[in-house]
Short mmCIF file of C-alpha atoms and ligand atoms in Angstrom, two decimals:
data_model
loop_
_atom_site.label_atom_id
_atom_site.label_comp_id
_atom_site.label_asym_id
_atom_site.label_seq_id
_atom_site.Cartn_x
_atom_site.Cartn_y
_atom_site.Cartn_z
CA MET X 105 -44.04 -146.05 -59.68
CA ASN X 106 -44.77 -149.22 -57.74
CA SER X 107 -47.04 -151.89 -59.16
CA ILE X 108 -48.61 -155.27 -58.58
CA LYS X 109 -49.41 -157.45 -61.57
CA PHE X 110 -52.07 -160.09 -61.03
CA LEU X 111 -50.76 -162.90 -63.22
CA GLY X 112 -53.63 -165.06 -62.03
CA THR X 113 -56.76 -164.74 -59.90
CA ALA X 114 -57.86 -168.39 -59.61
CA GLY X 115 -58.44 -169.68 -56.10
CA ALA X 116 -58.42 -173.26 -54.88
CA ARG X 117 -58.65 -176.46 -56.86
CA PHE X 118 -61.53 -176.29 -59.27
CA VAL X 119 -60.97 -172.88 -60.81
CA MET X 120 -57.28 -173.78 -61.10
CA ILE X 121 -57.69 -177.19 -62.76
CA SER X 122 -60.34 -175.90 -65.14
CA GLN X 123 -58.27 -172.73 -65.73
CA LEU X 124 -61.46 -170.69 -65.74
CA ARG X 125 -59.05 -168.11 -64.34
CA SER X 126 -55.28 -168.16 -64.56
CA SER X 127 -53.35 -169.25 -61.48
CA GLY X 128 -50.08 -167.37 -61.94
CA GLY X 129 -49.82 -165.51 -58.64
CA LEU X 130 -48.71 -161.92 -58.05
CA TRP X 131 -45.68 -159.99 -59.31
CA PHE X 132 -44.72 -157.00 -57.14
CA SER X 133 -42.46 -154.31 -58.50
CA ILE X 134 -41.59 -152.01 -55.60
CA ASN X 135 -38.73 -149.50 -55.37
CA GLY X 136 -36.94 -151.36 -58.15
CA THR X 137 -37.31 -154.72 -56.37
CA GLN X 138 -39.00 -157.55 -58.26
CA PHE X 139 -40.85 -159.89 -55.92
CA LEU X 140 -42.91 -162.86 -57.13
CA VAL X 141 -45.58 -164.28 -54.84
CA ASP X 142 -47.21 -167.72 -55.04
CA PRO X 143 -46.17 -169.06 -58.45
CA GLY X 144 -49.08 -171.38 -59.25
CA PRO X 145 -49.62 -173.12 -62.61
CA GLY X 146 -49.07 -170.79 -65.58
CA THR X 147 -46.83 -168.25 -63.85
CA LEU X 148 -43.95 -168.42 -66.32
CA ILE X 149 -46.07 -168.16 -69.44
CA ARG X 150 -48.21 -165.37 -67.97
CA ALA X 151 -45.10 -163.40 -67.01
CA ILE X 152 -43.47 -163.75 -70.41
CA LYS X 153 -46.69 -162.97 -72.29
CA SER X 154 -47.46 -159.91 -70.16
CA LYS X 155 -47.33 -156.55 -71.88
CA PRO X 156 -44.79 -155.22 -71.15
CA LYS X 157 -43.07 -158.56 -70.64
CA LEU X 158 -42.03 -159.46 -67.10
CA ASN X 159 -38.57 -160.96 -67.25
CA PRO X 160 -37.98 -163.73 -64.66
CA LEU X 161 -34.26 -162.96 -64.77
CA SER X 162 -35.03 -159.61 -63.16
CA LEU X 163 -36.62 -161.28 -60.10
CA ASP X 164 -34.97 -160.61 -56.75
CA ALA X 165 -37.03 -163.07 -54.73
CA ILE X 166 -39.88 -165.57 -54.77
CA PHE X 167 -42.26 -165.86 -51.82
CA LEU X 168 -44.33 -168.98 -51.14
CA SER X 169 -47.22 -168.42 -48.73
CA HIS X 170 -47.85 -172.17 -48.52
CA ARG X 171 -47.39 -175.47 -50.27
CA HIS X 172 -50.75 -175.96 -52.01
CA LEU X 173 -50.35 -176.43 -55.76
CA ASP X 174 -52.30 -173.32 -56.74
CA HIS X 175 -49.51 -171.39 -54.95
CA SER X 176 -46.39 -173.50 -55.40
CA CYS X 177 -46.70 -175.53 -58.60
CA GLU X 178 -44.14 -173.50 -60.56
CA ILE X 179 -41.72 -172.65 -57.75
CA ASN X 180 -38.94 -174.82 -59.20
CA LEU X 181 -39.54 -173.60 -62.74
CA MET X 182 -39.42 -169.99 -61.56
CA ILE X 183 -36.21 -170.65 -59.62
CA GLU X 184 -34.67 -171.92 -62.86
CA ALA X 185 -35.98 -168.92 -64.76
CA MET X 186 -34.75 -166.45 -62.10
CA THR X 187 -31.26 -167.99 -62.17
CA ASP X 188 -30.88 -168.31 -65.96
CA GLY X 189 -31.33 -172.06 -65.89
CA GLY X 190 -29.27 -172.40 -62.73
CA PHE X 191 -26.18 -170.75 -64.25
CA LYS X 192 -26.44 -167.42 -62.39
CA LYS X 193 -26.56 -167.86 -58.64
CA ARG X 194 -29.00 -165.22 -57.54
CA GLY X 195 -32.24 -164.41 -55.76
CA ILE X 196 -33.87 -165.44 -52.49
CA VAL X 197 -36.66 -167.95 -51.89
CA PHE X 198 -38.92 -167.39 -48.88
CA ALA X 199 -41.03 -170.37 -47.81
CA PRO X 200 -42.67 -171.95 -44.77
CA TYR X 201 -40.78 -174.77 -43.04
CA ASP X 202 -42.98 -177.58 -44.40
CA CYS X 203 -42.34 -176.51 -48.02
CA LEU X 204 -38.65 -177.17 -47.46
CA TYR X 205 -38.33 -179.94 -44.93
CA ILE X 206 -41.55 -182.00 -44.82
CA ASP X 207 -42.54 -183.43 -48.20
CA PRO X 208 -40.67 -180.55 -49.87
CA VAL X 209 -42.08 -178.62 -52.82
CA VAL X 210 -38.76 -176.82 -53.42
CA LEU X 211 -36.60 -179.48 -55.07
CA ILE X 212 -33.24 -180.04 -53.42
CA TYR X 213 -31.24 -179.72 -56.65
CA CYS X 214 -32.81 -176.31 -57.35
CA ARG X 215 -31.85 -174.91 -53.93
CA ASP X 216 -28.22 -174.44 -54.95
CA TYR X 217 -29.26 -172.14 -57.76
CA VAL X 218 -30.38 -169.34 -55.45
CA GLU X 219 -28.34 -167.12 -53.15
CA LYS X 220 -30.41 -167.80 -50.08
CA ILE X 221 -33.40 -169.74 -48.81
CA GLU X 222 -35.21 -168.20 -45.86
CA VAL X 223 -37.70 -170.06 -43.67
CA LEU X 224 -40.67 -167.85 -42.82
CA LYS X 225 -41.18 -167.16 -39.13
CA GLU X 226 -43.97 -165.14 -37.60
CA GLY X 227 -42.94 -161.73 -36.30
CA GLN X 228 -39.73 -161.71 -38.34
CA ARG X 229 -38.62 -158.98 -40.77
CA TYR X 230 -36.85 -159.76 -44.01
CA ASN X 231 -34.97 -157.67 -46.57
CA VAL X 232 -34.91 -158.07 -50.32
CA LYS X 233 -32.89 -155.38 -52.06
CA ASN X 234 -34.91 -152.17 -51.47
CA LEU X 235 -37.84 -153.85 -49.84
CA ILE X 236 -38.53 -154.73 -46.21
CA PHE X 237 -41.42 -156.95 -45.22
CA GLU X 238 -42.61 -158.55 -42.03
CA ILE X 239 -44.51 -161.75 -41.37
CA PRO X 240 -47.63 -161.30 -39.23
CA GLY X 241 -48.91 -164.26 -37.20
CA LYS X 242 -49.43 -167.70 -38.65
CA LEU X 243 -52.64 -168.19 -40.61
CA ARG X 244 -55.19 -170.95 -40.15
CA HIS X 245 -55.01 -173.25 -43.14
CA SER X 246 -54.36 -176.99 -43.43
CA VAL X 247 -50.59 -176.45 -43.97
CA ASP X 248 -48.04 -173.86 -42.74
CA THR X 249 -49.27 -170.57 -44.21
CA TYR X 250 -48.01 -166.99 -43.88
CA GLY X 251 -48.85 -163.65 -45.44
CA PHE X 252 -46.77 -160.47 -45.30
CA LYS X 253 -46.79 -156.74 -44.77
CA ILE X 254 -44.47 -154.59 -46.89
CA ASN X 255 -43.62 -151.31 -45.19
CA LEU X 256 -42.79 -148.39 -47.45
CA ASN X 257 -42.06 -144.76 -46.54
CA ASN X 258 -45.50 -143.49 -47.40
CA THR X 259 -47.66 -146.61 -47.44
CA SER X 260 -47.90 -150.31 -46.60
CA VAL X 261 -49.06 -153.23 -48.68
CA SER X 262 -50.29 -156.47 -47.17
CA TYR X 263 -51.22 -159.88 -48.47
CA ILE X 264 -53.59 -162.23 -46.64
CA PRO X 265 -53.37 -165.58 -48.42
CA ASP X 266 -55.52 -168.66 -47.75
CA THR X 267 -56.89 -168.86 -44.21
CA SER X 268 -60.01 -169.33 -42.14
CA PHE X 269 -61.31 -166.26 -40.38
CA PHE X 270 -60.16 -165.63 -36.81
CA ASN X 271 -60.30 -162.42 -34.79
CA GLU X 272 -56.52 -161.95 -34.45
CA LEU X 273 -56.28 -161.60 -38.23
CA ILE X 274 -57.49 -158.03 -37.89
CA ASP X 275 -54.80 -157.25 -35.37
CA TYR X 276 -52.10 -158.95 -37.45
CA TYR X 277 -52.84 -156.82 -40.50
CA LYS X 278 -53.85 -153.50 -38.89
CA ASN X 279 -52.43 -150.29 -40.44
CA SER X 280 -52.32 -151.85 -43.92
CA GLU X 281 -53.10 -149.20 -46.52
CA ILE X 282 -53.36 -151.53 -49.48
CA LEU X 283 -54.77 -154.90 -48.51
CA ILE X 284 -54.91 -157.92 -50.81
CA ILE X 285 -57.21 -160.67 -49.56
CA ASN X 286 -57.59 -164.17 -51.00
CA THR X 287 -61.36 -164.52 -50.98
CA VAL X 288 -62.20 -167.98 -52.25
CA LEU X 289 -65.82 -168.42 -51.15
CA TYR X 290 -68.96 -166.43 -51.87
CA GLU X 291 -70.68 -167.84 -48.79
CA LYS X 292 -69.22 -169.42 -45.70
CA LYS X 293 -68.68 -173.18 -45.82
CA GLU X 294 -68.06 -174.99 -42.55
CA ASN X 295 -64.80 -176.92 -42.36
CA VAL X 296 -63.32 -175.20 -45.39
CA GLN X 297 -60.31 -173.13 -44.37
CA HIS X 298 -60.85 -170.20 -46.71
CA LEU X 299 -62.28 -166.72 -46.31
CA CYS X 300 -65.72 -165.96 -47.67
CA LEU X 301 -66.91 -162.58 -48.93
CA SER X 302 -68.59 -161.48 -45.68
CA GLU X 303 -65.44 -162.35 -43.70
CA ALA X 304 -63.26 -160.38 -46.12
CA GLU X 305 -65.70 -157.47 -45.65
CA GLU X 306 -65.39 -157.80 -41.87
CA ILE X 307 -61.60 -157.58 -42.16
CA ILE X 308 -61.79 -154.52 -44.43
CA LYS X 309 -64.30 -152.74 -42.18
CA ASN X 310 -62.04 -153.19 -39.19
CA ILE X 311 -58.67 -152.51 -40.79
CA LYS X 312 -59.92 -149.61 -42.95
CA PRO X 313 -57.22 -149.73 -45.65
CA LYS X 314 -57.22 -147.06 -48.36
CA LYS X 315 -57.82 -149.76 -50.94
CA ALA X 316 -58.69 -153.43 -50.67
CA ILE X 317 -58.16 -155.89 -53.50
CA LEU X 318 -60.02 -159.20 -53.56
CA THR X 319 -58.50 -162.06 -55.56
CA HIS X 320 -58.03 -165.87 -55.61
CA PHE X 321 -61.63 -166.66 -56.51
CA GLY X 322 -63.23 -170.08 -56.18
CA MET X 323 -66.12 -171.35 -58.26
CA THR X 324 -68.89 -169.77 -56.15
CA MET X 325 -67.32 -166.31 -56.57
CA LEU X 326 -67.34 -166.73 -60.35
CA LYS X 327 -70.89 -168.14 -60.43
CA ASN X 328 -72.06 -165.11 -58.46
CA LYS X 329 -70.25 -162.74 -60.86
CA ILE X 330 -68.20 -161.11 -58.16
CA TRP X 331 -66.81 -158.58 -60.69
CA GLU X 332 -70.27 -156.98 -60.91
CA LYS X 333 -70.45 -156.34 -57.17
CA LYS X 334 -67.56 -153.92 -56.71
CA VAL X 335 -69.75 -150.87 -56.03
CA GLU X 336 -72.10 -152.52 -53.54
CA ILE X 337 -69.22 -154.13 -51.62
CA SER X 338 -67.30 -150.83 -51.50
CA LYS X 339 -70.42 -149.09 -50.13
CA ARG X 340 -70.92 -151.75 -47.45
CA VAL X 341 -67.34 -151.56 -46.17
CA GLY X 342 -66.69 -147.83 -46.69
CA THR X 343 -63.44 -148.48 -48.59
CA GLU X 344 -62.73 -148.74 -52.28
CA VAL X 345 -62.71 -152.47 -53.08
CA ILE X 346 -61.14 -153.71 -56.30
CA ILE X 347 -62.08 -157.08 -57.77
CA ALA X 348 -58.92 -158.40 -59.42
CA ASN X 349 -58.92 -159.93 -62.87
CA ASP X 350 -56.27 -161.86 -64.77
CA GLY X 351 -53.52 -159.57 -66.00
CA MET X 352 -54.68 -156.60 -63.91
CA ASN X 353 -51.98 -154.08 -63.10
CA PHE X 354 -52.38 -152.09 -59.89
CA ASP X 355 -50.16 -149.01 -59.66
CA PHE X 356 -49.55 -147.09 -56.46
ZN1 ZN S 410 -55.11 -171.17 -52.69
ZN1 ZN S 411 -54.32 -173.22 -49.84
#
């Protein structure tokens, strides 16, 4: 059984700093490969307190979509946890160029702890143990930002992290069967590089995944009680839409 654990569902600054929702990112367990995505504040404690416990020493890789703190705050801590305090050289870190070489968020002394550091490049495929993923085109956010598409024998799982809407997005993520979308805003806000609900719906309607999961909620999503709107959104887009909550486990 493959699963995705939502260690946190907070999106952007205010929900993160108030911790109205946790900001611990996503833990994928696929074909025996343990893959942590976007370790924001609280990742380690949320992993350890999960039931059953998620052991950081079992991680095979950590993926950073971009450098913003709600995604990267615990990257160094999780590297230490994945490598048994730096004593077991293991695991891979995937990150955009600017996270490593321009005002780095991955500390230089922690880089020796891992087996490999890979710079994300659009169009490239990467392997982690039993998992292969590819990087669709670059997203539109204020810093280097990339999502991914994991291709499995019978399905595909994609993650669209923080971005503004642009038409090529639909092309980048076509044929995704399970689609996770960071949907920060309830209504569109000019000059804010995040997806709003209607844009996420537009993506789902065009891509037609089997299931779409919305997560990474900003304040307006919480004020509008997004968790109560699952049925109406699913009806509008013609796909089952899941509204993630902290600690949610999605099996597939
Ligand atoms: Zn974010
Ligand atoms: Zn961001």
